[in-house]
Rosetta silent file (secondary structure, phi, psi, omega in degrees, C-alpha in Angstrom):
SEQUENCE: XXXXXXXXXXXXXXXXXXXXXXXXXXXXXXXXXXXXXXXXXXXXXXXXXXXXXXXXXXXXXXXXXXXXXXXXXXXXXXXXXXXXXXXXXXXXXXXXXXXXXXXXXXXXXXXXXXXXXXXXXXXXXXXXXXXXXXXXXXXXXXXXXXXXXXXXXXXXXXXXXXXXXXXXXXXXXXXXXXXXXXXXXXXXXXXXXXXXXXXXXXXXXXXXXXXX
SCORE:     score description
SCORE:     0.000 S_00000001
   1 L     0.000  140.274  173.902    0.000    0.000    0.000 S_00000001
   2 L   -57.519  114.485 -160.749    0.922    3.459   -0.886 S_00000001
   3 L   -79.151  131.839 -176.664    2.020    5.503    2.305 S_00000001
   4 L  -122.095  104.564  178.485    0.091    8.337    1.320 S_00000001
   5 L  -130.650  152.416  151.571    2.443   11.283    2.241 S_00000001
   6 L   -26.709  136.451  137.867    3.907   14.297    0.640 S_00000001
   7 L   -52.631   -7.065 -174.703    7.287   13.255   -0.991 S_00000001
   8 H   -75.151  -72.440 -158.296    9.101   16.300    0.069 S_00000001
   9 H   -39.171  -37.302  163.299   10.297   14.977    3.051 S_00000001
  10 H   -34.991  -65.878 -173.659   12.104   12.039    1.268 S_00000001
  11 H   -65.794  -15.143  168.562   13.470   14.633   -1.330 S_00000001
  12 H   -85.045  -65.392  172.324   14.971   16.991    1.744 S_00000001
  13 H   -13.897  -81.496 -178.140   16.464   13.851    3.045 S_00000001
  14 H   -23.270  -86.227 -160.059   18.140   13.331   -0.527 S_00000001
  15 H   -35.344  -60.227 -161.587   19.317   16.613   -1.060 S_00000001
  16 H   -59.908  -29.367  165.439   20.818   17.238    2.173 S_00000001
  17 H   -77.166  -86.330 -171.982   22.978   13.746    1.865 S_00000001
  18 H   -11.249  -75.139  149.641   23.784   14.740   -1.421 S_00000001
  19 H   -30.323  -42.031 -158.583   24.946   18.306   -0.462 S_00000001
  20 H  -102.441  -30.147  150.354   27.299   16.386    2.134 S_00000001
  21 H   -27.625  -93.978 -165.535   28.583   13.900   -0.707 S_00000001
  22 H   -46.092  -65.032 -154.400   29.394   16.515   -3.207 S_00000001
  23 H   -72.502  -25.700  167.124   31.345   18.829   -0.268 S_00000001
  24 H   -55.710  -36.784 -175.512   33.286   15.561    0.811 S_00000001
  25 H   -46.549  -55.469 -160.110   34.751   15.584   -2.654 S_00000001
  26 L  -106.959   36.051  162.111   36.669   18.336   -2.091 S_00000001
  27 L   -99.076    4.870  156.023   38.317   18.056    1.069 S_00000001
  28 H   -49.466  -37.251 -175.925   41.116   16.106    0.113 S_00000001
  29 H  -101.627   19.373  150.593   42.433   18.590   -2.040 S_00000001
  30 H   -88.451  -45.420 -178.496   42.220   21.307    0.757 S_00000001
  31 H   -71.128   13.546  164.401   44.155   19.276    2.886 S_00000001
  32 L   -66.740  -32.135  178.292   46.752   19.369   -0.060 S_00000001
  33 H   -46.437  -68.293 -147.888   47.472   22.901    0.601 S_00000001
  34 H   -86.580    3.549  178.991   48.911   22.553    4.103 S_00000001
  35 H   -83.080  -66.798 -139.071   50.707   18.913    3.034 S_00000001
  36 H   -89.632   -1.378 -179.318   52.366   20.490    0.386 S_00000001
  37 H   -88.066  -43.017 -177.252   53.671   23.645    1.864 S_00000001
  38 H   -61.497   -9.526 -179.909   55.108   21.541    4.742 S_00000001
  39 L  -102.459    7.957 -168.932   57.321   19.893    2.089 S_00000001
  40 L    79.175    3.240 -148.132   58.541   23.147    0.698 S_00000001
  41 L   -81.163  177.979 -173.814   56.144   23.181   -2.714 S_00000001
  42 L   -88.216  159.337  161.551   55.101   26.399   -3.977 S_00000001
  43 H   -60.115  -40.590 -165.447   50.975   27.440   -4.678 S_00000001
  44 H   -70.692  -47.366 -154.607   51.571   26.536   -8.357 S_00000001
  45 H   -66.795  -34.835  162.632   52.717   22.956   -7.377 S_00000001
  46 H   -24.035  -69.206  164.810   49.596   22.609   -5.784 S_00000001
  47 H   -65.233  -61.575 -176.488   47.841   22.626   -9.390 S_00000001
  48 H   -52.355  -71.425  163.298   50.608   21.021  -11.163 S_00000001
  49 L   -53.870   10.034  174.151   51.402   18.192   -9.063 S_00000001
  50 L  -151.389   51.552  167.265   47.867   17.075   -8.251 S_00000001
  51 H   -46.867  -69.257 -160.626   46.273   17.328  -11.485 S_00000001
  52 H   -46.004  -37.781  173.030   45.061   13.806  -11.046 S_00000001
  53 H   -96.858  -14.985  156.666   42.927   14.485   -7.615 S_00000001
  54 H   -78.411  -34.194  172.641   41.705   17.843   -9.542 S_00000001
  55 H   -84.299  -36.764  172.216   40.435   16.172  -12.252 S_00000001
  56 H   -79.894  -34.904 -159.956   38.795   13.256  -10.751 S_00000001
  57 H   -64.153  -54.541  140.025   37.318   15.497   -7.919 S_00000001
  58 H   -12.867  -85.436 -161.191   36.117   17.417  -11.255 S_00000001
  59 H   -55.259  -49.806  159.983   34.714   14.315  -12.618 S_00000001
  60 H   -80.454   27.573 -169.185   32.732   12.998   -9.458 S_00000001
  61 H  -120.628  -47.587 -174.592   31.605   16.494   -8.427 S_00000001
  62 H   -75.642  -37.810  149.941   29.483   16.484  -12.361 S_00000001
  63 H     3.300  -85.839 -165.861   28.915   12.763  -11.752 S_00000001
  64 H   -80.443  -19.015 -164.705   27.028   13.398   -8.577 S_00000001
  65 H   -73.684  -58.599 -166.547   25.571   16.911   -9.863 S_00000001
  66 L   -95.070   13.788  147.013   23.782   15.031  -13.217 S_00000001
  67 L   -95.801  -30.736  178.420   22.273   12.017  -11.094 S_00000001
  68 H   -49.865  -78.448 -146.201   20.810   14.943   -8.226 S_00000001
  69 H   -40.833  -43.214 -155.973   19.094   16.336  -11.360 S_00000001
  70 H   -70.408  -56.901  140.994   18.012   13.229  -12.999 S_00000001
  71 H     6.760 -102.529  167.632   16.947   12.666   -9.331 S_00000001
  72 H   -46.177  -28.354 -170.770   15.197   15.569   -9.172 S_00000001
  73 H   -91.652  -23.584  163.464   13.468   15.011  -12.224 S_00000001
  74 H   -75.627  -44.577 -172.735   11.721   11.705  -11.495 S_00000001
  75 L   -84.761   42.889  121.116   10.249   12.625   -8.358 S_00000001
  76 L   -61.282  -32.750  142.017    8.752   15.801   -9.917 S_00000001
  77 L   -64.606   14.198 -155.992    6.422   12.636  -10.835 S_00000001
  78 E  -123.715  113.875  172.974    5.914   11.255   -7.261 S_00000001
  79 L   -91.573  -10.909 -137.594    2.963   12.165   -5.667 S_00000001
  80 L   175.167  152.856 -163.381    3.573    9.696   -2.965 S_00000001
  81 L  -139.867  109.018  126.358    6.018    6.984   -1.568 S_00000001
  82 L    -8.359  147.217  169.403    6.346    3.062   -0.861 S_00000001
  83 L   -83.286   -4.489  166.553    8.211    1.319    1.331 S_00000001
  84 L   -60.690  -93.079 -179.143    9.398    0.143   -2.142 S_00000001
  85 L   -57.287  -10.467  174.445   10.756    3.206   -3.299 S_00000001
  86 L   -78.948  -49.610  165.683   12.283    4.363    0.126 S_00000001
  87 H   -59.303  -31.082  167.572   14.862    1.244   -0.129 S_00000001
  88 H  -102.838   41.673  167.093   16.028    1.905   -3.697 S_00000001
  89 H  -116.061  -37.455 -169.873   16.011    5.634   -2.994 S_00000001
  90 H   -55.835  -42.257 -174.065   18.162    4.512    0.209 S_00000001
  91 H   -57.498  -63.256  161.812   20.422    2.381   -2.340 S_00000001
  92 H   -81.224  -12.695  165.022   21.112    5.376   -4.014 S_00000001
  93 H   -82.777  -45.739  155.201   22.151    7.500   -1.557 S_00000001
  94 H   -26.187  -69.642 -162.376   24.631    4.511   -0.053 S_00000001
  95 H   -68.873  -32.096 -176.130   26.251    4.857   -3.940 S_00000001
  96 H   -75.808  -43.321 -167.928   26.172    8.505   -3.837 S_00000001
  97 H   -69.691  -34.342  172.351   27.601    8.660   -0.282 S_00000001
  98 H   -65.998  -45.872  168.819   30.279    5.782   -1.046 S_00000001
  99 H   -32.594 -111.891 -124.567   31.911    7.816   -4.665 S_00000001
 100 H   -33.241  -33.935 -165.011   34.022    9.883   -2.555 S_00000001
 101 H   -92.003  -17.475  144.039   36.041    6.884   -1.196 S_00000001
 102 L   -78.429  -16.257  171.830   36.730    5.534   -4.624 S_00000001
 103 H   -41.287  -56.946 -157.462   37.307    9.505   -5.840 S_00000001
 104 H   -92.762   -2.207  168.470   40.040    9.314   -3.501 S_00000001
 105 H   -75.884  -63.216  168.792   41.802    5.914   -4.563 S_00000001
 106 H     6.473  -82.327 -174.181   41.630    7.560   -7.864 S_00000001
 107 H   -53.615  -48.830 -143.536   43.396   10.800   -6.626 S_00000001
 108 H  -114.938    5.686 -178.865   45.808    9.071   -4.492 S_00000001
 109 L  -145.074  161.358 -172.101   46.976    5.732   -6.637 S_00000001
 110 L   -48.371  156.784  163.815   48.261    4.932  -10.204 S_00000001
 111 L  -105.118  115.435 -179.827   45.126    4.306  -12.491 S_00000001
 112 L  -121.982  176.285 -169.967   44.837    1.052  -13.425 S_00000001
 113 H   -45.193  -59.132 -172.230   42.420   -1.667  -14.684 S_00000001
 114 H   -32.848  -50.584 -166.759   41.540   -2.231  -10.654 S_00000001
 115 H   -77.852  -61.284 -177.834   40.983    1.623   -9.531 S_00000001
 116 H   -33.231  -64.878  179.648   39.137    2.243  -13.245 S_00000001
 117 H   -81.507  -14.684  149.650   37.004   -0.520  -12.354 S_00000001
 118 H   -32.262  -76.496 -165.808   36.015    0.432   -8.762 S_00000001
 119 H   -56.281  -80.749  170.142   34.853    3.933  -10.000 S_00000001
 120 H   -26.328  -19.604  177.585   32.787    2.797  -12.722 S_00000001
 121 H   -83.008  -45.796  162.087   31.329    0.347  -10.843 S_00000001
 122 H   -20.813  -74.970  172.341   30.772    2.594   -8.387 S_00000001
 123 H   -50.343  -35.016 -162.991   28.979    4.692  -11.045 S_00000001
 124 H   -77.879  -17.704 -167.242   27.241    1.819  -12.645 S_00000001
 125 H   -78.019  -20.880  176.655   25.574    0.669   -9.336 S_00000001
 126 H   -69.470  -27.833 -154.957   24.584    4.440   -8.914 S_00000001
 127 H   -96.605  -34.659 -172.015   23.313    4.412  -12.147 S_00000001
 128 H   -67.822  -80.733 -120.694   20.915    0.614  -12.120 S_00000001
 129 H   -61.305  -39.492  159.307   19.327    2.220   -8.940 S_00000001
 130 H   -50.432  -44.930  147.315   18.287    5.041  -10.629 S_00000001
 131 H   -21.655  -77.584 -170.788   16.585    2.973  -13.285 S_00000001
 132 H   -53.366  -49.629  157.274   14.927    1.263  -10.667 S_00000001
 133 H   -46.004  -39.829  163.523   13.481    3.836   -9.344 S_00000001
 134 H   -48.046  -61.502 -167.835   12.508    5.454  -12.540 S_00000001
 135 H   -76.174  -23.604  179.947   10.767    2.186  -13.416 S_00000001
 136 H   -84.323  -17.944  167.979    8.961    1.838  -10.542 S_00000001
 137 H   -78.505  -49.654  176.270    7.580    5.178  -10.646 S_00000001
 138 L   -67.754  128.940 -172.874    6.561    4.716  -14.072 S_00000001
 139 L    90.178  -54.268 -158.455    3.060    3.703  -14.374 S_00000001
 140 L   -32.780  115.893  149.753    2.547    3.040  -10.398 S_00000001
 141 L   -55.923  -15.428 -169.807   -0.862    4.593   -9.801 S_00000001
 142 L   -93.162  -17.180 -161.608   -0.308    4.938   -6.119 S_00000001
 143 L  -106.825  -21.861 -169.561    3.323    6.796   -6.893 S_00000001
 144 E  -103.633  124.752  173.543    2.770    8.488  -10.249 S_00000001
 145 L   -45.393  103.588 -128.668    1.653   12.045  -10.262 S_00000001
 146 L  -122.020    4.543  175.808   -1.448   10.863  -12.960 S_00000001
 147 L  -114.420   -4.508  179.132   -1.487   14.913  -14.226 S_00000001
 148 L  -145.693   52.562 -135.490    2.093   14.627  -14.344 S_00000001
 149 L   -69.875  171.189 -177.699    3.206   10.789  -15.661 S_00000001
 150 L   -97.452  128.954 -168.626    6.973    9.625  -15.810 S_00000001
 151 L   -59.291  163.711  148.104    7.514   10.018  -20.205 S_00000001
 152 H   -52.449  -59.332  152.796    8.590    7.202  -22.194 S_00000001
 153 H   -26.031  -61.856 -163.543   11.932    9.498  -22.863 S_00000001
 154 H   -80.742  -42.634  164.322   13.065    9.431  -19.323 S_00000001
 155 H   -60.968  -13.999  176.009   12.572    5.822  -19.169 S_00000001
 156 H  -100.915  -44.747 -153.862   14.363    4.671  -22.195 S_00000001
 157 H   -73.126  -43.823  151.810   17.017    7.645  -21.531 S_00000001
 158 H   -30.336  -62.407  174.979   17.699    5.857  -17.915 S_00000001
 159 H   -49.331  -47.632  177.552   17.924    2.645  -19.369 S_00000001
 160 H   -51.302  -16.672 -161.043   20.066    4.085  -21.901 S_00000001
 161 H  -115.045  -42.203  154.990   22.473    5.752  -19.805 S_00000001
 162 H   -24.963  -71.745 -135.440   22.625    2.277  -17.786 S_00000001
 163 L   -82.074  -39.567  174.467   23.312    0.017  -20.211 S_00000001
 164 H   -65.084  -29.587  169.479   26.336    2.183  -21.551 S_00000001
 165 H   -60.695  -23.437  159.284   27.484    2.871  -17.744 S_00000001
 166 H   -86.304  -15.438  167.771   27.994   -0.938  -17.925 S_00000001
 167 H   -75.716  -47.170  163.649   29.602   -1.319  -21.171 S_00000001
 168 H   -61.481  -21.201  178.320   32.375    1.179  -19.890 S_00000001
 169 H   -51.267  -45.923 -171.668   32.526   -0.632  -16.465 S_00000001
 170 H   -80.591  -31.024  164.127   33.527   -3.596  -18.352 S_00000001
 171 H   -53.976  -49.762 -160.961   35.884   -1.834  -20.369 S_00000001
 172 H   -70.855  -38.246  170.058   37.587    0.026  -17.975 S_00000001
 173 H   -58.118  -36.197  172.867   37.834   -2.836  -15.996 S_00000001
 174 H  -122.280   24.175  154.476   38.809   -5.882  -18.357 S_00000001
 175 L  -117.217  111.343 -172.267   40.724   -3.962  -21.001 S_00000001
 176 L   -58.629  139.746  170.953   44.240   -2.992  -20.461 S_00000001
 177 L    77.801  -25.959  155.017   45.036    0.643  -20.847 S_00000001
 178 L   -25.086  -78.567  174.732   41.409    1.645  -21.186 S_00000001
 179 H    42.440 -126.664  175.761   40.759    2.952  -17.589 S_00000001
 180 H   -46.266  -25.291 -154.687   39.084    6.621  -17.595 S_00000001
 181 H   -92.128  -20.051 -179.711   38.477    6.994  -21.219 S_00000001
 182 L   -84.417   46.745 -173.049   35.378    4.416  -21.282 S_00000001
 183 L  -113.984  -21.339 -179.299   33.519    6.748  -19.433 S_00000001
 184 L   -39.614  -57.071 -167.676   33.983    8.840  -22.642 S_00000001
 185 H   -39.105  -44.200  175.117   30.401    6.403  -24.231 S_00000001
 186 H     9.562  -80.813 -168.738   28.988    8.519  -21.422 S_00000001
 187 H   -54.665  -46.605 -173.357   28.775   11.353  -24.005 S_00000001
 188 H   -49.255  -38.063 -166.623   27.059    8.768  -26.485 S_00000001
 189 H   -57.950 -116.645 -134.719   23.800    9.046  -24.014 S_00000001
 190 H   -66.497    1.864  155.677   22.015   12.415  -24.784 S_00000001
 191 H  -135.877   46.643  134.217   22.972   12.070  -28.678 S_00000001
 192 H   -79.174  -35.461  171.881   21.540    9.125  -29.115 S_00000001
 193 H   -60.917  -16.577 -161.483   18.286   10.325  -27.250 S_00000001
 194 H   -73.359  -26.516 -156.021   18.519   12.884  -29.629 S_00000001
 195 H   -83.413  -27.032  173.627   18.152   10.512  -32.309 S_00000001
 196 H   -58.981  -84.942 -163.124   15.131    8.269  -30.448 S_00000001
 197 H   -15.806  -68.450 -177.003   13.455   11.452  -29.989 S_00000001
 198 H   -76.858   -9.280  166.505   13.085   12.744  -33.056 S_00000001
 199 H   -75.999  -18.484 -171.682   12.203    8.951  -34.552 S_00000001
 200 H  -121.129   17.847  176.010    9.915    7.985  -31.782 S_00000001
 201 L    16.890   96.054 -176.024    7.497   11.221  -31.401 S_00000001
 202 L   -77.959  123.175  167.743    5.978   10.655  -27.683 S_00000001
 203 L   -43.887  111.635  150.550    2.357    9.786  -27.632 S_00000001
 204 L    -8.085   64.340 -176.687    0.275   11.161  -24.870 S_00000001
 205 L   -23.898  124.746  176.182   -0.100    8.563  -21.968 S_00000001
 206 L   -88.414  -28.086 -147.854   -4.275    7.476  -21.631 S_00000001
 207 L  -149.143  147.332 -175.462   -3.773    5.221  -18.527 S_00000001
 208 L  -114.884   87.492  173.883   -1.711    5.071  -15.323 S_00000001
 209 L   -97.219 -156.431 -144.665   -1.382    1.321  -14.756 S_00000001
 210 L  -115.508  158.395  178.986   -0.299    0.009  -11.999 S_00000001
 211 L   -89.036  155.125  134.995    3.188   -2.115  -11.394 S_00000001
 212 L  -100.953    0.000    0.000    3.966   -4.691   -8.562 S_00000001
């Protein structure tokens, strides 16, 4: 049975673990400042010499930024919440809350098939859960806003966005020399939707049915 409450409270929940995710990113490279001064380096060295924990800290700061939104953007369909959807919303904040501590093997060890596959994995488990939710939402009569339905678009662009977060896992992971660059299909995701879109014209929804 549908608990039938607002959804905001759920979605303050999110946010605010989110917000504490995303700010974790970047203290490791504040405490770089006072490491590297104690060793004689300069301000510039700072930037020079830690590219590697600026750029993934970079990477898992937009990461975490374009799953909030996508986030955000399903429950702008949720009139209501499950005891369903509270465990894979829970799921995803455990993946969101967990990135930082592969961010920082990243940052702080060579990148190799091992580290490569950690993050991605990371991402891809962040990435099914979102699905799941998305799918679970779609159609649900007790969960789906029925003046405001979850599209056909967001559900194929979720899958879509999946399926590729697992074809780079397995790259980066079982292909030597790969590592960060299969994250690159990423980029394949919105322009291929572009290409569904205009081929698949979405049809008005008639009916909210219901899932189990």
């Amino acid at each position: 049975m549908s608990r039938t409450r607002d959804p905001d409270r759920l979605v303050l929940f999110t946010d605010a673990v989110v917000a504490i995710a995303i700010t974790l990113l970047v203290l490791p490279l504040v405490d770089l400042v006072p490491e590297v001064k104690s060793h004689g380096g300069d301000a510039v060295s700072v930037i020079t010499e830690h590219r590697q924990e600026i750029f993934t800290f970079l990477l898992s700061f937009v990461v975490i930024a374009n799953f909030w939104l996508g986030h955000h953007r399903v429950f702008e369909h949720v009139r209501a919440y499950t005891p369903a959807i509270m465990r894979l919303n829970l799921l995803w904040l455990l993946t969101i809350v967990v990135l930082p501590f592969p961010t920082e093997i990243v940052g702080a060890f060579h990148s190799d098939r091992f580290t490569a596959g950690v993050y991605t994995g990371t991402i891809l488990a962040l990435s099914i859960t979102q699905t799941a939710i998305t799918w679970l939402v779609s159609g649900h009569k007790e969960l789906e806003n029925p003046a405001d339905p979850v599209g056909k678009r967001e559900l194929v662009g979720s899958l879509l966005l999946t399926g590729l977060t697992a074809v780079a896992f397995l790259l980066a992971s079982l292909v030597p020399g790969v590592a960060f660059y299969a994250l690159l299909l990423l980029l394949l995701s919105p322009i291929t939707m572009r290409v569904w879109r205009a081929t698949h014209p979405e049809q008005p929804r008639t009916d909210t049915g219901v899932q189990s």
